């Protein structure tokens, strides 16, 4: 399987929505989601003072209200809503950079997409033990 195949097969894992919000909420919001933004630096990308992570689809509306988030396609807050168990997502995110690489591989930004695809290719080429 290629990295492109993996990206295609996992495309429906979450619904992605970008938000704008006050900079003071970033750290508190990161504590309420499965934060995958920290893995960006391990993939060679600078931390852009952004929030990126997974949230249970049933908790999204509460987070949007609590933190005063507004949908904004250029916002620095990316929430990926899913019905997949967040405990499992937390373990996957903590174990490796593959989840973040999948997220980046779908980016419209060339640097992000390249970093994601390169990391996925490397992961797929590693011998399994």
XYZ file of N, CA, C and O in Angstrom:
516
model
N 0.848 -1.176 0.000
C 0.000 0.000 0.000
C 0.893 1.239 0.000
O 1.877 1.309 0.705
N 0.513 2.220 -0.773
C 1.269 3.470 -0.838
C 0.697 4.481 0.153
O -0.410 4.310 0.668
N 1.445 5.551 0.380
C 0.969 6.617 1.261
C -0.323 7.227 0.711
O -1.266 7.498 1.464
N -0.385 7.418 -0.602
C -1.595 7.981 -1.217
C -2.795 7.066 -1.006
O -3.908 7.538 -0.747
N -2.585 5.740 -1.094
C -3.669 4.787 -0.841
C -4.164 4.888 0.598
O -5.369 4.858 0.858
N -3.217 4.997 1.540
C -3.583 5.101 2.947
C -4.383 6.366 3.216
O -5.403 6.332 3.910
N -3.952 7.471 2.645
C -4.677 8.738 2.812
C -6.097 8.598 2.279
O -7.064 9.007 2.927
N -6.236 7.997 1.106
C -7.564 7.820 0.506
C -8.453 6.926 1.370
O -9.628 7.219 1.587
N -7.908 5.846 1.881
C -8.697 4.895 2.679
C -9.124 5.460 4.031
O -10.083 4.987 4.617
N -8.391 6.444 4.531
C -8.704 7.001 5.849
C -9.333 8.389 5.767
O -9.526 9.042 6.792
N -9.671 8.810 4.582
C -10.192 10.167 4.370
C -11.444 10.480 5.196
O -11.635 11.592 5.642
N -12.269 9.510 5.436
C -13.532 9.744 6.140
C -13.426 9.550 7.656
O -14.433 9.434 8.341
N -12.205 9.537 8.204
C -12.036 9.272 9.635
C -12.571 10.393 10.518
O -12.866 10.193 11.687
N -12.671 11.605 9.960
C -13.145 12.744 10.747
C -13.633 13.843 9.818
O -13.206 13.932 8.673
N -14.517 14.678 10.354
C -14.933 15.893 9.648
C -14.057 17.024 10.158
O -13.905 17.195 11.374
N -13.492 17.798 9.240
C -12.538 18.837 9.607
C -13.175 20.212 9.447
O -13.726 20.529 8.394
N -13.090 21.016 10.523
C -13.614 22.375 10.491
C -12.583 23.299 11.124
O -12.009 22.976 12.165
N -12.339 24.430 10.480
C -11.418 25.420 11.017
C -12.198 26.524 11.706
O -13.280 26.916 11.252
N -11.601 27.021 12.789
C -12.216 28.073 13.589
C -11.207 29.164 13.903
O -9.999 28.929 13.906
N -11.734 30.321 14.212
C -10.946 31.400 14.791
C -11.413 31.532 16.232
O -12.577 31.261 16.548
N -10.510 31.916 17.077
C -10.844 32.118 18.477
C -9.783 32.984 19.118
O -8.702 33.193 18.556
N -10.071 33.474 20.288
C -9.119 34.323 21.001
C -7.883 33.514 21.362
O -7.979 32.343 21.743
N -6.710 34.134 21.233
C -5.453 33.428 21.493
C -5.355 32.894 22.918
O -4.642 31.930 23.175
N -6.087 33.470 23.843
C -6.019 33.037 25.240
C -6.667 31.675 25.477
O -6.438 31.072 26.523
N -7.446 31.175 24.538
C -8.131 29.893 24.749
C -7.339 28.695 24.242
O -7.687 27.553 24.546
N -6.255 28.937 23.518
C -5.539 27.846 22.851
C -5.109 26.747 23.816
O -5.394 25.570 23.586
N -4.418 27.088 24.877
C -3.905 26.056 25.793
C -5.034 25.324 26.512
O -4.967 24.116 26.701
N -6.063 26.041 26.904
C -7.204 25.386 27.566
C -7.944 24.472 26.608
O -8.382 23.387 26.982
N -8.076 24.895 25.359
C -8.748 24.072 24.358
C -7.943 22.803 24.078
O -8.512 21.709 23.972
N -6.624 22.927 24.008
C -5.768 21.763 23.766
C -5.951 20.692 24.841
O -5.785 19.502 24.572
N -6.292 21.098 26.035
C -6.500 20.147 27.131
C -7.826 19.395 27.006
O -8.018 18.376 27.645
N -8.734 19.881 26.170
C -10.060 19.280 26.015
C -10.200 18.429 24.758
O -11.254 17.865 24.504
N -9.125 18.372 23.949
C -9.160 17.618 22.699
C -7.979 16.646 22.673
O -7.111 16.692 23.543
N -7.943 15.781 21.687
C -6.754 14.965 21.436
C -5.857 15.831 20.554
O -6.062 15.941 19.346
N -4.891 16.482 21.188
C -4.036 17.462 20.523
C -2.994 16.757 19.661
O -2.164 16.012 20.164
N -3.046 16.991 18.367
C -2.056 16.405 17.456
C -1.090 17.453 16.918
O -0.180 17.117 16.170
N -1.256 18.703 17.319
C -0.412 19.771 16.784
C 1.037 19.651 17.247
O 1.945 20.068 16.545
N 1.272 19.058 18.391
C 2.630 18.940 18.922
C 3.507 18.053 18.034
O 4.718 18.266 17.939
N 2.927 17.092 17.351
C 3.697 16.187 16.490
C 4.195 16.868 15.220
O 5.076 16.344 14.543
N 3.664 18.037 14.894
C 4.108 18.759 13.696
C 5.602 19.013 13.722
O 6.277 18.879 12.709
N 6.139 19.377 14.890
C 7.574 19.678 14.975
C 8.411 18.424 14.736
O 9.501 18.505 14.164
N 7.907 17.260 15.148
C 8.639 16.014 14.900
C 8.643 15.661 13.421
O 9.435 14.844 12.973
N 7.754 16.277 12.654
C 7.698 16.048 11.202
C 8.369 17.184 10.427
O 8.229 17.288 9.215
N 9.090 18.039 11.154
C 9.869 19.086 10.502
C 9.133 20.383 10.238
O 9.629 21.229 9.504
N 7.959 20.556 10.847
C 7.199 21.788 10.647
C 7.237 22.624 11.918
O 7.192 22.097 13.028
N 7.307 23.921 11.748
C 7.334 24.826 12.891
C 5.972 24.849 13.572
O 4.935 24.708 12.916
N 5.988 25.026 14.881
C 4.741 25.198 15.626
C 4.206 26.577 15.292
O 4.824 27.585 15.609
N 3.083 26.632 14.654
C 2.529 27.900 14.177
C 1.530 28.493 15.159
O 0.630 29.210 14.771
N 1.688 28.180 16.457
C 0.760 28.699 17.466
C -0.676 28.337 17.124
O -1.578 29.159 17.227
N -0.853 27.120 16.715
C -2.163 26.684 16.276
C -2.684 25.579 17.171
O -1.934 24.979 17.938
N -3.957 25.326 17.057
C -4.598 24.204 17.728
C -5.064 23.260 16.640
O -5.709 23.677 15.682
N -4.721 21.989 16.769
C -5.147 20.995 15.797
C -5.360 19.702 16.550
O -4.455 19.231 17.235
N -6.557 19.164 16.445
C -6.794 17.919 17.153
C -8.175 17.344 16.933
O -8.996 17.904 16.201
N -8.377 16.218 17.580
C -9.607 15.450 17.437
C -10.519 15.670 18.631
O -10.056 15.795 19.764
N -11.808 15.680 18.354
C -12.802 15.852 19.400
C -13.994 14.950 19.088
O -14.331 14.724 17.922
N -14.592 14.430 20.127
C -15.800 13.633 19.978
C -16.875 14.500 19.331
O -17.122 15.633 19.768
N -17.501 13.990 18.301
C -18.508 14.755 17.556
C -19.625 15.265 18.461
O -20.172 16.343 18.225
N -19.938 14.524 19.520
C -20.999 14.940 20.437
C -20.589 16.087 21.353
O -21.436 16.671 22.019
N -19.308 16.413 21.407
C -18.829 17.474 22.296
C -18.438 18.749 21.557
O -18.065 19.735 22.175
N -18.515 18.728 20.241
C -18.081 19.884 19.457
C -18.866 21.143 19.787
O -18.279 22.196 20.051
N -20.192 21.067 19.780
C -21.003 22.262 20.021
C -20.677 22.892 21.370
O -20.603 24.119 21.490
N -20.469 22.063 22.379
C -20.117 22.573 23.710
C -18.782 23.334 23.671
O -18.662 24.414 24.245
N -17.784 22.761 22.989
C -16.477 23.426 22.898
C -16.575 24.748 22.139
O -15.959 25.734 22.525
N -17.336 24.752 21.060
C -17.496 25.970 20.266
C -18.107 27.069 21.129
O -17.624 28.215 21.126
N -19.144 26.740 21.898
C -19.785 27.729 22.778
C -18.848 28.159 23.901
O -18.664 29.348 24.149
N -18.267 27.185 24.583
C -17.434 27.474 25.754
C -16.238 28.365 25.413
O -15.879 29.250 26.182
N -15.628 28.128 24.254
C -14.423 28.866 23.903
C -14.676 29.993 22.904
O -13.727 30.632 22.443
N -15.931 30.239 22.549
C -16.271 31.344 21.663
C -15.657 31.222 20.280
O -15.199 32.208 19.702
N -15.674 30.014 19.734
C -15.069 29.777 18.421
C -16.030 30.172 17.309
O -17.240 30.014 17.427
N -15.454 30.641 16.223
C -16.225 31.066 15.053
C -15.621 30.366 13.837
O -14.405 30.389 13.643
N -16.482 29.742 13.012
C -15.975 29.103 11.793
C -15.236 30.117 10.950
O -15.725 31.215 10.709
N -14.022 29.715 10.516
C -13.186 30.611 9.732
C -12.175 29.757 8.988
O -11.320 29.110 9.608
N -12.235 29.744 7.663
C -11.355 28.885 6.870
C -9.886 29.272 6.978
O -9.017 28.498 6.590
N -9.588 30.430 7.519
C -8.190 30.813 7.726
C -7.842 30.847 9.212
O -6.778 31.325 9.591
N -8.740 30.316 10.053
C -8.505 30.298 11.488
C -7.392 29.342 11.880
O -7.054 28.418 11.143
N -6.831 29.551 13.054
C -5.710 28.742 13.535
C -6.148 27.573 14.414
O -5.317 26.911 15.017
N -7.434 27.330 14.471
C -7.953 26.210 15.262
C -8.613 25.222 14.310
O -9.590 25.551 13.634
N -8.065 24.020 14.251
C -8.625 22.969 13.406
C -9.125 21.863 14.309
O -8.355 21.266 15.058
N -10.419 21.607 14.257
C -11.014 20.528 15.042
C -11.507 19.450 14.094
O -12.210 19.722 13.121
N -11.124 18.227 14.413
C -11.476 17.062 13.605
C -12.465 16.239 14.421
O -12.076 15.604 15.391
N -13.727 16.313 14.039
C -14.754 15.612 14.810
C -14.886 14.179 14.326
O -14.818 13.897 13.134
N -15.069 13.294 15.291
C -15.166 11.879 14.975
C -16.060 11.173 15.984
O -16.251 11.657 17.099
N -16.583 10.034 15.577
C -17.347 9.192 16.488
C -16.495 8.021 16.976
O -16.953 7.207 17.754
N -15.253 7.963 16.518
C -14.316 6.937 16.951
C -13.968 7.197 18.419
O -13.870 8.352 18.827
N -13.772 6.183 19.234
C -13.478 6.399 20.656
C -12.239 7.275 20.867
O -11.158 6.972 20.351
N -12.392 8.362 21.625
C -11.279 9.291 21.804
C -10.121 8.664 22.585
O -8.970 9.075 22.400
N -10.394 7.682 23.423
C -9.313 6.990 24.124
C -8.384 6.295 23.145
O -7.156 6.320 23.303
N -8.958 5.681 22.132
C -8.163 5.009 21.106
C -7.375 6.031 20.289
O -6.189 5.826 19.998
N -8.005 7.137 19.949
C -7.320 8.183 19.196
C -6.158 8.742 20.014
O -5.070 8.978 19.484
N -6.366 8.918 21.301
C -5.302 9.405 22.182
C -4.106 8.464 22.162
O -2.952 8.908 22.046
N -4.354 7.160 22.239
C -3.261 6.180 22.215
C -2.535 6.189 20.866
O -1.308 6.118 20.812
N -3.281 6.293 19.777
C -2.666 6.329 18.441
C -1.801 7.586 18.303
O -0.671 7.526 17.825
N -2.330 8.724 18.736
C -1.604 9.989 18.620
C -0.338 9.986 19.473
O 0.694 10.527 19.053
N -0.400 9.376 20.646
C 0.755 9.357 21.547
C 1.833 8.385 21.076
O 3.014 8.575 21.371
N 1.456 7.363 20.341
C 2.390 6.307 19.955
C 3.332 6.708 18.826
O 4.455 6.216 18.759
N 2.892 7.582 17.945
C 3.683 7.861 16.749
C 3.171 9.145 16.104
O 2.222 9.756 16.587
N 3.775 9.513 14.993
C 3.353 10.709 14.256
C 2.440 10.383 13.084
O 2.081 11.267 12.320
N 2.042 9.121 12.944
C 1.273 8.701 11.769
C -0.066 9.430 11.675
O -0.471 9.858 10.585
N -0.755 9.618 12.791
C -2.051 10.302 12.747
C -1.874 11.743 12.272
O -2.617 12.221 11.410
N -0.883 12.421 12.810
C -0.608 13.787 12.360
C -0.187 13.798 10.899
O -0.585 14.680 10.139
N 0.597 12.815 10.490
C 1.009 12.724 9.087
C -0.205 12.552 8.174
O -0.265 13.163 7.104
N -1.174 11.751 8.594
C -2.405 11.601 7.811
C -3.129 12.937 7.686
O -3.624 13.288 6.610
N -3.188 13.668 8.790
C -3.850 14.974 8.771
C -3.128 15.924 7.819
O -3.754 16.606 7.005
N -1.809 15.949 7.906
C -1.022 16.848 7.060
C -1.091 16.460 5.594
O -1.081 17.328 4.715
N -1.156 15.181 5.315
C -1.186 14.709 3.932
C -2.416 15.217 3.178
O -2.399 15.291 1.950
N -3.446 15.576 3.897
C -4.643 16.110 3.265
C -4.683 17.625 3.195
O -5.669 18.211 2.760
N -3.617 18.271 3.611
C -3.565 19.726 3.657
C -3.461 20.332 2.265
O -2.894 19.728 1.344
N -3.950 21.532 2.116
C -3.796 22.279 0.867
C -2.436 22.960 0.800
O -1.979 23.344 -0.271
N -1.778 23.097 1.950
C -0.447 23.703 2.024
C 0.592 22.686 1.540
O 0.662 21.569 2.051
N 1.404 23.069 0.570
C 2.358 22.156 -0.039
C 3.367 21.611 0.966
O 3.670 20.415 0.970
N 3.906 22.465 1.841
C 4.893 22.003 2.827
C 4.286 20.971 3.765
O 4.894 19.953 4.076
N 3.068 21.245 4.241
C 2.395 20.316 5.147
C 2.096 18.999 4.457
O 2.338 17.920 5.008
N 1.559 19.088 3.246
C 1.204 17.877 2.510
C 2.445 17.018 2.247
O 2.431 15.806 2.426
N 3.542 17.653 1.859
C 4.784 16.924 1.602
C 5.316 16.269 2.875
O 5.719 15.098 2.851
N 5.314 16.996 3.983
C 5.783 16.424 5.257
C 4.934 15.222 5.645
O 5.459 14.193 6.090
N 3.627 15.336 5.474
C 2.733 14.225 5.793
C 2.957 13.017 4.908
O 3.067 11.886 5.390
N 3.038 13.241 3.618
C 3.240 12.127 2.678
C 4.595 11.456 2.890
O 4.702 10.230 2.853
N 5.633 12.251 3.152
C 6.959 11.679 3.404
C 6.949 10.816 4.665
O 7.513 9.709 4.677
N 6.307 11.299 5.720
C 6.249 10.537 6.975
C 5.452 9.253 6.800
O 5.821 8.196 7.336
N 4.378 9.314 6.052
C 3.575 8.105 5.809
C 4.356 7.095 4.969
O 4.322 5.894 5.248
N 5.060 7.580 3.953
C 5.877 6.687 3.123
C 6.918 5.987 3.989
O 7.101 4.779 3.890
N 7.588 6.757 4.851
C 8.587 6.169 5.753
C 7.963 5.123 6.668
O 8.524 4.041 6.864
N 6.799 5.430 7.222
C 6.128 4.496 8.142
C 5.735 3.202 7.422
O 5.867 2.112 7.979
N 5.260 3.328 6.201
C 4.838 2.160 5.444
C 6.022 1.299 4.980
O 5.880 0.094 4.772
N 7.188 1.919 4.844
C 8.361 1.193 4.395
C 9.146 0.546 5.541
O 10.012 -0.285 5.284
N 8.832 0.919 6.791
C 9.510 0.332 7.940
C 9.179 -1.152 8.036
O 8.023 -1.547 7.870
N 10.197 -1.954 8.348
C 9.905 -3.376 8.545
C 9.012 -3.571 9.781
O 9.167 -2.887 10.776
N 8.070 -4.456 9.673
C 7.179 -4.742 10.800
C 7.770 -5.893 11.580
O 8.226 -6.874 11.035
N 7.728 -5.770 12.907
C 8.346 -6.798 13.729
C 7.435 -7.532 14.523
O 6.657 -8.020 14.958
